[in-house]
Amino acid sequence: MSTPRIDGELKVRGLAPFAYEQRTERPLYLFPVLSRIAAGRVAALDTAAAEAAPGVFAVLTHANAPKLASTDNLELAVLQSADIGFRGQIIGAVLAETPEEARYAAGLVGHSYDESAHDARFRVDHPDAYTPEGVNGGQQADVSKGDVDAALASARTAVDHVYTTPIEHNNPMEPHTAVAQWDGRTLTLFDSTQGVHPARSVLAPLFGLEPDRMHVISPYVGGGFGSKGTPHAGEALTALAAFAADGRPVKYALTRQQMFPLAGYREPTHQHIRLAADPGGRLTAVSVDVTEPTSKIKEFAEQAGVPARTMYAAPNIRSTHRLVPLDVPVASWFRAPGECPGMFGLETAMDDLAAAAGIDPIELRRRNDTDVDPMSGKPFSARHLVECLDTGAERFGWERRRPEPGSRREGDWLIGLGVASSTYPFVRIPGSVARVRYRADGRYEVGIGAAELGTGTWTSLTQIAAEALGCPKESVMLAIGDTDEPNATIAGGSSGTASWGGAIIAAADEFREKFGERPEPDDEVRAESPTVTDAENFSLHSFGAQFAEVRVNSRTGEVRVDRLLGVFSVGRVINARTARSQFIGGMTMGLGMALHEESVMDPRFGHVVNHDLAGYHVPACADVHDIDAIWLDERDEHAGKLGARGIGEIGITGTAAAIANAAYNATGVRVRDLPLTLDKFLR
Amino acid sequence: MIPFAYSRADTTADAVRAVSADPDAAFIAGGTNLVDHMRLEIATPRTLVDVSRLPLGDVIDTADGGVAIGASVRNSDLAEHPAVRSRYPALSTALLSGASGQLRNLATTGGNLLQRTRCPYFHDPTTPCNKREPGTGCSALGGYARDAAIFAATPDCVATHPSDMAVALALYGGVVQVLGAAGDREIPLNEFYANEDPSHDTVLAHGELITGVRLPPPTGAPSTYRKVRDRESYAFALVSVAASLRVDGGHVADVRIACGGVAHKPWRAARAEEALRGAPASAASYEAAADAELAAADPLPGNEFKRRLLRGTLTAVLSELSEEQ
């Protein structure tokens, strides 16, 4: 089905209220004071001038801020101590009658510090590097099967290179915003979040509140990409300030510059990848050793080495993760954590192997395809990687690719084609509950605390409910984005639609079973999303293939992507229109990752110097030429009744490798360090 | 944002008087750069004198065959002006390669010339910067220098001037017209920018107002502008080249070159021009001319690539101009 967005008109007309736009009475505006050193303690903050400034209601510091019930999470324990863990940490906050007055007064605060030596320079051979207990996604830090070293030592064809990705920042169009109000009993939080219930489960204990005394509301979100998956310091600060605001609402929207230290980001990855293959190109060993930094105050271990455990058949596989603790801001989820940087490294290495072995890159992937998950030995529920590659090759005109790099030229431009695989696991998080209630007007209320990030939740969940209830879409009144609705899991890990949809289907089925086709008004049921039992017997993963045509200017090194095509196998697609947008959005993020995105850490200061959208480049419209996404027509019967495996993140995985591989085919210059800026092609 | 007073000037003389009399006053026209700086507290004027509605909004043909561009002419209007498109095409191209449509609709000719460097340390009041706070040091030295100058930088400042428009004006021999408390004067664009003291981007005194830019008649040689940047639009130049070239009998008869992204001002490549006069119109000549210019380059760790980039861009631009003849 290709259903237009239910919330489209509201958004186009500016009538869909985002968190910061919620109507409130007599709000106070917050502006934070941020640390200008990366390590040490606040010696003193001189707040006298700020307190005397026009419109100022209060100036909060660690000396006078309300105390939190829990300070275990140092990212969220704002204004609880004088300790500084990174440059840009919140050390104070001004509350004032207008945003301008708050910002002005924040600038009047005098800073003095007891500064300690800081370390913000990432290096792989750092003496403090350590092995984390686990990595993001609940995976083991290190896994191994077979004898990788022996296979590498005896290989006829081998690849042994380092692939790196830089620091990247999320930067959704809507910055992180929150409006908090404490009425003496209940803390109300309008939040820009990827999950109202997950946000409450993190924030309520911070303030010692039982869940029923915290109400989180978030009907619309202007992009999250992982950065709004869990509350960050800005929301904690806004909520904290509400306890010092005499019952008035407190509003805070991070500035773009503040997004860089305070809203999560992707740490750089250093991936040492070694592949060994027999003369036919069949892998005999895959070894991926990942090193990445982590903030000293809160660990985050991105699972960049994980996709290599799933992608290709090999008798010997090893993947490891090491962390280097630094005095830097706290990293978090970022656009397909793990798979995204990991698939840049692995899929560029596969192109290196194809070149070394003299085998077509698609043929190489075909020869290394597998019906069973190489580590677990479980069969894949539906692995259609080769079908995606073949479908894409025909549509994209792969036969026009010349194997010899640098052999196709138009004027000053060198042109090449590249391919890479995509993958993303099927994630269905248990615990989502939906309610269905029949109304006197003949419509059905369907309630679940799900999130709408701009991806189409309002529409797809309405479709799922209508289908499950056997009624027209117009008869469904969906309610989401509110903790007053039943528990919903996070819009993250590409799990939302499958997890929430499973609960809605369960509730609809139960409703029909209990009340039949002719219910009475106020008939209501609640039901929880069933667990996926097939995950015990099958490895559930989505796959895809990405194709890129790239031109590189032989005089200036400029890289332009003329065409991108993604072909995806994701189980059932609920709404073709919003799905296509999501695939293309993911691929555009991959384009940005390939060509532009790089946060530059200046280790002398410990901050990202290009901390705005003038310095941190994301693709402009002119960078996005012909970009298309298609998918296989399928339904994964092992992925629950809905048959869908999720589409949120697979679009970004592999894109950057496809572009880098196309740039190599165009020029013969292999870039293993993202992004593919023009200086890397100048010879 | 620092509290400030706002007034609108009715005449250029009033505007100059108001700002000259108050060391904390500043002119504002389109505001596309100044308002950002005020928000970041890089600029902290206490009084703004709005000059955007002064009668400086016309592009006029001058008696000598050139044009006089009013300081308030919007970048969008200037780029589309028939006289500019037909006689100074590099100026039109340069303008359209800058910023976004929305910004070009607001930004003015005078303001564009006075926009300040995009060096990230200048833009961050928490880091040392001699241009923002004299005497604190230059953070780009030893830091992030991708955008920094390769020509004529000083130990105090390695910032580049970000304007595209100014590079094209420099190519065409633009002259900046200025009104100050002591009267009016004209300053050739090539002498307009300064870097002896990083806190002073130009030779203008406080209170001097740009009223317009005069362009001499075009030479008749084909001209163009090429901007090379990290994405296809909406980014500042890493390197840009405005050039005009006339080929006669296979040899360079007339050439002018101005480069952006490489210095604190639009960089007239005098050495390259000298090397090219009378030389065969060939890629080899263009590369040799670029090398002659680059002999004076002094890049930093992190922007050495600008040598190769300027060489490639200059060669591409001159080749394109000569192929058309």
PDB file of N, CA and C in Angstrom, chain A residues 36 87 100 103-104 107 257 412-413 553 555-558 560 595-596 600 602 604-605 607-614 616-623 625 677-679 682-683, chain B residues 1-3 39-41 46 120-121 124 126-128 139-144 146 226-236 238 283 287 305 308-309 312-313 315-316 319:
ATOM      1  N   ARG A  36      34.455  25.395  29.943  1.00  0.00           N
ATOM      2  CA  ARG A  36      35.448  25.776  28.931  1.00  0.00           C
ATOM      3  C   ARG A  36      36.746  25.012  29.108  1.00  0.00           C
ATOM      4  N   ARG A  87      34.884  19.130  27.902  1.00  0.00           N
ATOM      5  CA  ARG A  87      34.620  20.518  27.533  1.00  0.00           C
ATOM      6  C   ARG A  87      33.220  20.614  26.931  1.00  0.00           C
ATOM      7  N   GLU A 100      16.250  35.355  24.890  1.00  0.00           N
ATOM      8  CA  GLU A 100      17.374  36.288  24.704  1.00  0.00           C
ATOM      9  C   GLU A 100      17.961  36.708  26.050  1.00  0.00           C
ATOM     10  N   ARG A 103      20.018  33.851  27.464  1.00  0.00           N
ATOM     11  CA  ARG A 103      21.308  33.681  26.785  1.00  0.00           C
ATOM     12  C   ARG A 103      22.285  34.788  27.164  1.00  0.00           C
ATOM     13  N   TYR A 104      21.781  36.009  27.202  1.00  0.00           N
ATOM     14  CA  TYR A 104      22.634  37.142  27.559  1.00  0.00           C
ATOM     15  C   TYR A 104      23.200  36.953  28.963  1.00  0.00           C
ATOM     16  N   GLY A 107      25.974  34.507  29.448  1.00  0.00           N
ATOM     17  CA  GLY A 107      27.273  35.029  29.027  1.00  0.00           C
ATOM     18  C   GLY A 107      27.928  35.911  30.075  1.00  0.00           C
ATOM     19  N   GLN A 257      25.249  24.608  18.145  1.00  0.00           N
ATOM     20  CA  GLN A 257      26.586  24.379  18.712  1.00  0.00           C
ATOM     21  C   GLN A 257      26.507  23.464  19.933  1.00  0.00           C
ATOM     22  N   ASP A 412      37.465  16.214 -17.838  1.00  0.00           N
ATOM     23  CA  ASP A 412      38.305  16.107 -16.643  1.00  0.00           C
ATOM     24  C   ASP A 412      37.784  15.087 -15.641  1.00  0.00           C
ATOM     25  N   TRP A 413      36.614  14.518 -15.915  1.00  0.00           N
ATOM     26  CA  TRP A 413      35.979  13.668 -14.906  1.00  0.00           C
ATOM     27  C   TRP A 413      36.256  12.184 -15.170  1.00  0.00           C
ATOM     28  N   ASN A 553      36.852  14.509 -10.231  1.00  0.00           N
ATOM     29  CA  ASN A 553      37.546  15.420 -11.143  1.00  0.00           C
ATOM     30  C   ASN A 553      39.054  15.203 -11.045  1.00  0.00           C
ATOM     31  N   ARG A 555      41.452  16.979 -11.978  1.00  0.00           N
ATOM     32  CA  ARG A 555      42.278  18.155 -11.650  1.00  0.00           C
ATOM     33  C   ARG A 555      42.044  18.668 -10.232  1.00  0.00           C
ATOM     34  N   THR A 556      40.799  18.560  -9.762  1.00  0.00           N
ATOM     35  CA  THR A 556      40.461  19.160  -8.460  1.00  0.00           C
ATOM     36  C   THR A 556      40.139  18.131  -7.378  1.00  0.00           C
ATOM     37  N   GLY A 557      39.966  16.884  -7.756  1.00  0.00           N
ATOM     38  CA  GLY A 557      39.632  15.864  -6.766  1.00  0.00           C
ATOM     39  C   GLY A 557      38.183  15.871  -6.323  1.00  0.00           C
ATOM     40  N   GLU A 558      37.384  16.785  -6.820  1.00  0.00           N
ATOM     41  CA  GLU A 558      35.973  16.839  -6.414  1.00  0.00           C
ATOM     42  C   GLU A 558      35.293  15.497  -6.716  1.00  0.00           C
ATOM     43  N   ARG A 560      31.648  13.587  -6.986  1.00  0.00           N
ATOM     44  CA  ARG A 560      30.213  13.783  -7.163  1.00  0.00           C
ATOM     45  C   ARG A 560      29.553  12.426  -7.381  1.00  0.00           C
ATOM     46  N   LEU A 595      30.794  11.411   1.820  1.00  0.00           N
ATOM     47  CA  LEU A 595      31.437  12.572   1.219  1.00  0.00           C
ATOM     48  C   LEU A 595      31.772  13.692   2.194  1.00  0.00           C
ATOM     49  N   HIS A 596      30.971  13.868   3.231  1.00  0.00           N
ATOM     50  CA  HIS A 596      31.053  15.129   3.970  1.00  0.00           C
ATOM     51  C   HIS A 596      31.338  15.022   5.456  1.00  0.00           C
ATOM     52  N   VAL A 600      35.586  17.524  13.661  1.00  0.00           N
ATOM     53  CA  VAL A 600      37.026  17.625  13.872  1.00  0.00           C
ATOM     54  C   VAL A 600      37.315  17.941  15.337  1.00  0.00           C
ATOM     55  N   ASP A 602      39.636  19.023  18.230  1.00  0.00           N
ATOM     56  CA  ASP A 602      40.917  19.673  18.507  1.00  0.00           C
ATOM     57  C   ASP A 602      41.358  19.207  19.892  1.00  0.00           C
ATOM     58  N   ARG A 604      43.741  19.804  21.704  1.00  0.00           N
ATOM     59  CA  ARG A 604      44.296  20.795  22.634  1.00  0.00           C
ATOM     60  C   ARG A 604      43.210  21.336  23.558  1.00  0.00           C
ATOM     61  N   PHE A 605      42.012  21.492  22.987  1.00  0.00           N
ATOM     62  CA  PHE A 605      40.895  22.022  23.777  1.00  0.00           C
ATOM     63  C   PHE A 605      39.945  20.910  24.237  1.00  0.00           C
ATOM     64  N   HIS A 607      37.399  19.828  22.144  1.00  0.00           N
ATOM     65  CA  HIS A 607      36.070  20.060  21.569  1.00  0.00           C
ATOM     66  C   HIS A 607      36.105  19.950  20.054  1.00  0.00           C
ATOM     67  N   VAL A 608      34.904  19.794  19.500  1.00  0.00           N
ATOM     68  CA  VAL A 608      34.765  19.727  18.053  1.00  0.00           C
ATOM     69  C   VAL A 608      34.751  21.157  17.519  1.00  0.00           C
ATOM     70  N   VAL A 609      35.690  21.473  16.646  1.00  0.00           N
ATOM     71  CA  VAL A 609      35.817  22.873  16.215  1.00  0.00           C
ATOM     72  C   VAL A 609      34.771  23.259  15.177  1.00  0.00           C
ATOM     73  N   ASN A 610      34.351  22.319  14.353  1.00  0.00           N
ATOM     74  CA  ASN A 610      33.369  22.664  13.309  1.00  0.00           C
ATOM     75  C   ASN A 610      31.953  22.375  13.821  1.00  0.00           C
ATOM     76  N   HIS A 611      31.616  22.970  14.948  1.00  0.00           N
ATOM     77  CA  HIS A 611      30.390  22.597  15.644  1.00  0.00           C
ATOM     78  C   HIS A 611      29.173  23.421  15.216  1.00  0.00           C
ATOM     79  N   ASP A 612      28.964  23.515  13.940  1.00  0.00           N
ATOM     80  CA  ASP A 612      27.714  24.080  13.426  1.00  0.00           C
ATOM     81  C   ASP A 612      27.526  23.549  12.003  1.00  0.00           C
ATOM     82  N   LEU A 613      26.398  23.885  11.398  1.00  0.00           N
ATOM     83  CA  LEU A 613      26.114  23.299  10.087  1.00  0.00           C
ATOM     84  C   LEU A 613      26.822  24.024   8.945  1.00  0.00           C
ATOM     85  N   ALA A 614      27.531  25.108   9.259  1.00  0.00           N
ATOM     86  CA  ALA A 614      28.417  25.700   8.254  1.00  0.00           C
ATOM     87  C   ALA A 614      29.703  24.891   8.164  1.00  0.00           C
ATOM     88  N   TYR A 616      30.106  21.630   9.749  1.00  0.00           N
ATOM     89  CA  TYR A 616      29.806  20.199   9.673  1.00  0.00           C
ATOM     90  C   TYR A 616      28.861  19.999   8.492  1.00  0.00           C
ATOM     91  N   HIS A 617      29.404  19.464   7.429  1.00  0.00           N
ATOM     92  CA  HIS A 617      28.627  19.390   6.186  1.00  0.00           C
ATOM     93  C   HIS A 617      27.759  18.134   6.136  1.00  0.00           C
ATOM     94  N   VAL A 618      26.499  18.346   5.853  1.00  0.00           N
ATOM     95  CA  VAL A 618      25.613  17.253   5.451  1.00  0.00           C
ATOM     96  C   VAL A 618      25.228  17.520   4.004  1.00  0.00           C
ATOM     97  N   PRO A 619      24.712  16.533   3.290  1.00  0.00           N
ATOM     98  CA  PRO A 619      24.441  16.785   1.877  1.00  0.00           C
ATOM     99  C   PRO A 619      23.451  17.928   1.675  1.00  0.00           C
ATOM    100  N   ALA A 620      23.745  18.772   0.706  1.00  0.00           N
ATOM    101  CA  ALA A 620      22.782  19.772   0.243  1.00  0.00           C
ATOM    102  C   ALA A 620      21.998  19.145  -0.916  1.00  0.00           C
ATOM    103  N   CYS A 621      20.893  19.763  -1.286  1.00  0.00           N
ATOM    104  CA  CYS A 621      20.077  19.186  -2.370  1.00  0.00           C
ATOM    105  C   CYS A 621      20.919  18.920  -3.612  1.00  0.00           C
ATOM    106  N   ALA A 622      21.843  19.823  -3.887  1.00  0.00           N
ATOM    107  CA  ALA A 622      22.638  19.681  -5.104  1.00  0.00           C
ATOM    108  C   ALA A 622      23.536  18.446  -5.083  1.00  0.00           C
ATOM    109  N   ASP A 623      23.776  17.898  -3.900  1.00  0.00           N
ATOM    110  CA  ASP A 623      24.606  16.692  -3.815  1.00  0.00           C
ATOM    111  C   ASP A 623      23.815  15.431  -4.116  1.00  0.00           C
ATOM    112  N   HIS A 625      21.615  13.530  -6.464  1.00  0.00           N
ATOM    113  CA  HIS A 625      21.195  13.537  -7.859  1.00  0.00           C
ATOM    114  C   HIS A 625      20.140  12.451  -8.050  1.00  0.00           C
ATOM    115  N   THR A 677      36.927  13.308   1.022  1.00  0.00           N
ATOM    116  CA  THR A 677      37.121  14.708   0.634  1.00  0.00           C
ATOM    117  C   THR A 677      38.095  14.794  -0.528  1.00  0.00           C
ATOM    118  N   LEU A 678      38.021  15.911  -1.233  1.00  0.00           N
ATOM    119  CA  LEU A 678      38.752  16.021  -2.502  1.00  0.00           C
ATOM    120  C   LEU A 678      40.266  15.918  -2.341  1.00  0.00           C
ATOM    121  N   ASP A 679      40.794  16.347  -1.183  1.00  0.00           N
ATOM    122  CA  ASP A 679      42.252  16.310  -1.007  1.00  0.00           C
ATOM    123  C   ASP A 679      42.795  14.890  -1.111  1.00  0.00           C
ATOM    124  N   LEU A 682      43.741  14.119  -4.781  1.00  0.00           N
ATOM    125  CA  LEU A 682      44.682  14.971  -5.511  1.00  0.00           C
ATOM    126  C   LEU A 682      46.038  14.286  -5.569  1.00  0.00           C
ATOM    127  N   ARG A 683      46.547  14.158  -6.768  1.00  0.00           N
ATOM    128  CA  ARG A 683      47.851  13.513  -6.911  1.00  0.00           C
ATOM    129  C   ARG A 683      48.795  14.466  -7.608  1.00  0.00           C
TER     130      ARG A 683
ATOM    131  N   MET B   1      22.369  37.275  23.418  1.00  0.00           N
ATOM    132  CA  MET B   1      22.632  38.437  22.563  1.00  0.00           C
ATOM    133  C   MET B   1      22.701  39.700  23.432  1.00  0.00           C
ATOM    134  N   ILE B   2      23.719  40.499  23.214  1.00  0.00           N
ATOM    135  CA  ILE B   2      23.905  41.725  23.988  1.00  0.00           C
ATOM    136  C   ILE B   2      22.766  42.703  23.643  1.00  0.00           C
ATOM    137  N   PRO B   3      22.179  43.355  24.620  1.00  0.00           N
ATOM    138  CA  PRO B   3      21.141  44.355  24.299  1.00  0.00           C
ATOM    139  C   PRO B   3      21.731  45.470  23.428  1.00  0.00           C
ATOM    140  N   ARG B  39      24.724  37.058  17.930  1.00  0.00           N
ATOM    141  CA  ARG B  39      24.154  35.952  18.709  1.00  0.00           C
ATOM    142  C   ARG B  39      25.268  35.177  19.421  1.00  0.00           C
ATOM    143  N   LEU B  40      26.376  34.992  18.717  1.00  0.00           N
ATOM    144  CA  LEU B  40      27.500  34.263  19.302  1.00  0.00           C
ATOM    145  C   LEU B  40      28.361  35.164  20.197  1.00  0.00           C
ATOM    146  N   GLU B  41      28.024  36.442  20.239  1.00  0.00           N
ATOM    147  CA  GLU B  41      28.794  37.438  21.001  1.00  0.00           C
ATOM    148  C   GLU B  41      30.230  37.572  20.492  1.00  0.00           C
ATOM    149  N   ARG B  46      26.618  48.078  20.536  1.00  0.00           N
ATOM    150  CA  ARG B  46      25.544  48.546  21.415  1.00  0.00           C
ATOM    151  C   ARG B  46      24.504  49.327  20.623  1.00  0.00           C
ATOM    152  N   PRO B 120      36.988  28.544  12.135  1.00  0.00           N
ATOM    153  CA  PRO B 120      36.136  28.071  13.244  1.00  0.00           C
ATOM    154  C   PRO B 120      36.549  28.620  14.603  1.00  0.00           C
ATOM    155  N   TYR B 121      37.813  28.965  14.744  1.00  0.00           N
ATOM    156  CA  TYR B 121      38.242  29.502  16.042  1.00  0.00           C
ATOM    157  C   TYR B 121      37.772  30.941  16.215  1.00  0.00           C
ATOM    158  N   ASP B 124      34.279  30.835  17.609  1.00  0.00           N
ATOM    159  CA  ASP B 124      34.051  30.221  18.920  1.00  0.00           C
ATOM    160  C   ASP B 124      34.672  31.101  19.996  1.00  0.00           C
ATOM    161  N   THR B 126      35.094  30.830  22.926  1.00  0.00           N
ATOM    162  CA  THR B 126      35.814  30.184  24.025  1.00  0.00           C
ATOM    163  C   THR B 126      37.228  29.776  23.628  1.00  0.00           C
ATOM    164  N   THR B 127      37.643  30.051  22.394  1.00  0.00           N
ATOM    165  CA  THR B 127      39.017  29.727  21.998  1.00  0.00           C
ATOM    166  C   THR B 127      39.781  31.008  21.679  1.00  0.00           C
ATOM    167  N   PRO B 128      41.096  31.004  21.877  1.00  0.00           N
ATOM    168  CA  PRO B 128      41.891  32.185  21.541  1.00  0.00           C
ATOM    169  C   PRO B 128      41.796  32.522  20.058  1.00  0.00           C
ATOM    170  N   SER B 139      44.535  30.193  17.226  1.00  0.00           N
ATOM    171  CA  SER B 139      44.287  28.771  17.496  1.00  0.00           C
ATOM    172  C   SER B 139      44.416  27.901  16.253  1.00  0.00           C
ATOM    173  N   ALA B 140      44.290  28.507  15.084  1.00  0.00           N
ATOM    174  CA  ALA B 140      44.397  27.695  13.870  1.00  0.00           C
ATOM    175  C   ALA B 140      45.822  27.187  13.674  1.00  0.00           C
ATOM    176  N   LEU B 141      46.796  27.930  14.209  1.00  0.00           N
ATOM    177  CA  LEU B 141      48.182  27.449  14.155  1.00  0.00           C
ATOM    178  C   LEU B 141      48.313  26.272  15.114  1.00  0.00           C
ATOM    179  N   GLY B 142      48.642  25.131  14.574  1.00  0.00           N
ATOM    180  CA  GLY B 142      48.700  23.934  15.399  1.00  0.00           C
ATOM    181  C   GLY B 142      47.355  23.267  15.580  1.00  0.00           C
ATOM    182  N   GLY B 143      46.321  23.840  14.969  1.00  0.00           N
ATOM    183  CA  GLY B 143      44.983  23.273  15.085  1.00  0.00           C
ATOM    184  C   GLY B 143      44.407  22.943  13.727  1.00  0.00           C
ATOM    185  N   TYR B 144      43.102  23.163  13.603  1.00  0.00           N
ATOM    186  CA  TYR B 144      42.397  22.820  12.371  1.00  0.00           C
ATOM    187  C   TYR B 144      42.632  23.928  11.349  1.00  0.00           C
ATOM    188  N   ARG B 146      42.365  23.476   7.782  1.00  0.00           N
ATOM    189  CA  ARG B 146      41.952  23.093   6.426  1.00  0.00           C
ATOM    190  C   ARG B 146      41.583  24.310   5.587  1.00  0.00           C
ATOM    191  N   ARG B 226      35.323  29.765 -11.025  1.00  0.00           N
ATOM    192  CA  ARG B 226      35.183  28.364 -10.638  1.00  0.00           C
ATOM    193  C   ARG B 226      35.451  28.233  -9.148  1.00  0.00           C
ATOM    194  N   LYS B 227      34.474  27.661  -8.463  1.00  0.00           N
ATOM    195  CA  LYS B 227      34.585  27.502  -7.011  1.00  0.00           C
ATOM    196  C   LYS B 227      34.709  26.017  -6.683  1.00  0.00           C
ATOM    197  N   VAL B 228      35.700  25.660  -5.910  1.00  0.00           N
ATOM    198  CA  VAL B 228      35.888  24.264  -5.506  1.00  0.00           C
ATOM    199  C   VAL B 228      35.691  24.179  -3.998  1.00  0.00           C
ATOM    200  N   ARG B 229      34.810  23.273  -3.614  1.00  0.00           N
ATOM    201  CA  ARG B 229      34.422  23.210  -2.201  1.00  0.00           C
ATOM    202  C   ARG B 229      34.091  21.782  -1.815  1.00  0.00           C
ATOM    203  N   ASP B 230      33.817  21.601  -0.531  1.00  0.00           N
ATOM    204  CA  ASP B 230      33.633  20.246  -0.014  1.00  0.00           C
ATOM    205  C   ASP B 230      32.264  19.661  -0.313  1.00  0.00           C
ATOM    206  N   ARG B 231      31.326  20.462  -0.740  1.00  0.00           N
ATOM    207  CA  ARG B 231      30.087  19.878  -1.262  1.00  0.00           C
ATOM    208  C   ARG B 231      29.609  20.750  -2.407  1.00  0.00           C
ATOM    209  N   GLU B 232      28.555  20.261  -3.069  1.00  0.00           N
ATOM    210  CA  GLU B 232      28.255  20.865  -4.360  1.00  0.00           C
ATOM    211  C   GLU B 232      27.619  22.248  -4.239  1.00  0.00           C
ATOM    212  N   SER B 233      26.993  22.537  -3.120  1.00  0.00           N
ATOM    213  CA  SER B 233      26.493  23.891  -2.913  1.00  0.00           C
ATOM    214  C   SER B 233      26.517  24.206  -1.438  1.00  0.00           C
ATOM    215  N   TYR B 234      26.339  25.484  -1.124  1.00  0.00           N
ATOM    216  CA  TYR B 234      26.216  25.929   0.259  1.00  0.00           C
ATOM    217  C   TYR B 234      27.435  25.552   1.095  1.00  0.00           C
ATOM    218  N   ALA B 235      28.591  25.897   0.580  1.00  0.00           N
ATOM    219  CA  ALA B 235      29.831  25.722   1.341  1.00  0.00           C
ATOM    220  C   ALA B 235      30.799  26.795   0.870  1.00  0.00           C
ATOM    221  N   PHE B 236      31.711  27.162   1.742  1.00  0.00           N
ATOM    222  CA  PHE B 236      32.700  28.157   1.360  1.00  0.00           C
ATOM    223  C   PHE B 236      33.763  27.506   0.496  1.00  0.00           C
ATOM    224  N   LEU B 238      37.130  26.108  -0.831  1.00  0.00           N
ATOM    225  CA  LEU B 238      38.474  25.715  -0.422  1.00  0.00           C
ATOM    226  C   LEU B 238      39.469  26.505  -1.258  1.00  0.00           C
ATOM    227  N   ALA B 283      47.946  23.654 -21.520  1.00  0.00           N
ATOM    228  CA  ALA B 283      47.857  23.200 -20.124  1.00  0.00           C
ATOM    229  C   ALA B 283      49.231  23.259 -19.453  1.00  0.00           C
ATOM    230  N   GLU B 287      49.986  25.173 -15.975  1.00  0.00           N
ATOM    231  CA  GLU B 287      50.559  24.507 -14.793  1.00  0.00           C
ATOM    232  C   GLU B 287      51.849  25.206 -14.362  1.00  0.00           C
ATOM    233  N   PHE B 305      47.221  20.553   0.778  1.00  0.00           N
ATOM    234  CA  PHE B 305      46.515  20.144  -0.436  1.00  0.00           C
ATOM    235  C   PHE B 305      46.091  21.332  -1.293  1.00  0.00           C
ATOM    236  N   ARG B 308      48.103  21.773  -4.559  1.00  0.00           N
ATOM    237  CA  ARG B 308      47.702  20.948  -5.708  1.00  0.00           C
ATOM    238  C   ARG B 308      46.328  21.360  -6.205  1.00  0.00           C
ATOM    239  N   LEU B 309      45.488  21.751  -5.269  1.00  0.00           N
ATOM    240  CA  LEU B 309      44.131  22.127  -5.659  1.00  0.00           C
ATOM    241  C   LEU B 309      44.130  23.423  -6.460  1.00  0.00           C
ATOM    242  N   GLY B 312      45.493  22.647  -9.916  1.00  0.00           N
ATOM    243  CA  GLY B 312      44.515  21.957 -10.753  1.00  0.00           C
ATOM    244  C   GLY B 312      43.373  22.860 -11.160  1.00  0.00           C
ATOM    245  N   THR B 313      42.901  23.672 -10.246  1.00  0.00           N
ATOM    246  CA  THR B 313      41.764  24.536 -10.537  1.00  0.00           C
ATOM    247  C   THR B 313      42.154  25.616 -11.550  1.00  0.00           C
ATOM    248  N   THR B 315      44.538  25.517 -13.721  1.00  0.00           N
ATOM    249  CA  THR B 315      44.745  24.884 -15.023  1.00  0.00           C
ATOM    250  C   THR B 315      43.408  24.574 -15.700  1.00  0.00           C
ATOM    251  N   ALA B 316      42.469  24.086 -14.903  1.00  0.00           N
ATOM    252  CA  ALA B 316      41.151  23.744 -15.464  1.00  0.00           C
ATOM    253  C   ALA B 316      40.438  24.991 -15.981  1.00  0.00           C
ATOM    254  N   SER B 319      42.262  26.409 -19.088  1.00  0.00           N
ATOM    255  CA  SER B 319      42.045  25.505 -20.231  1.00  0.00           C
ATOM    256  C   SER B 319      40.645  25.694 -20.795  1.00  0.00           C
TER     257      SER B 319
END
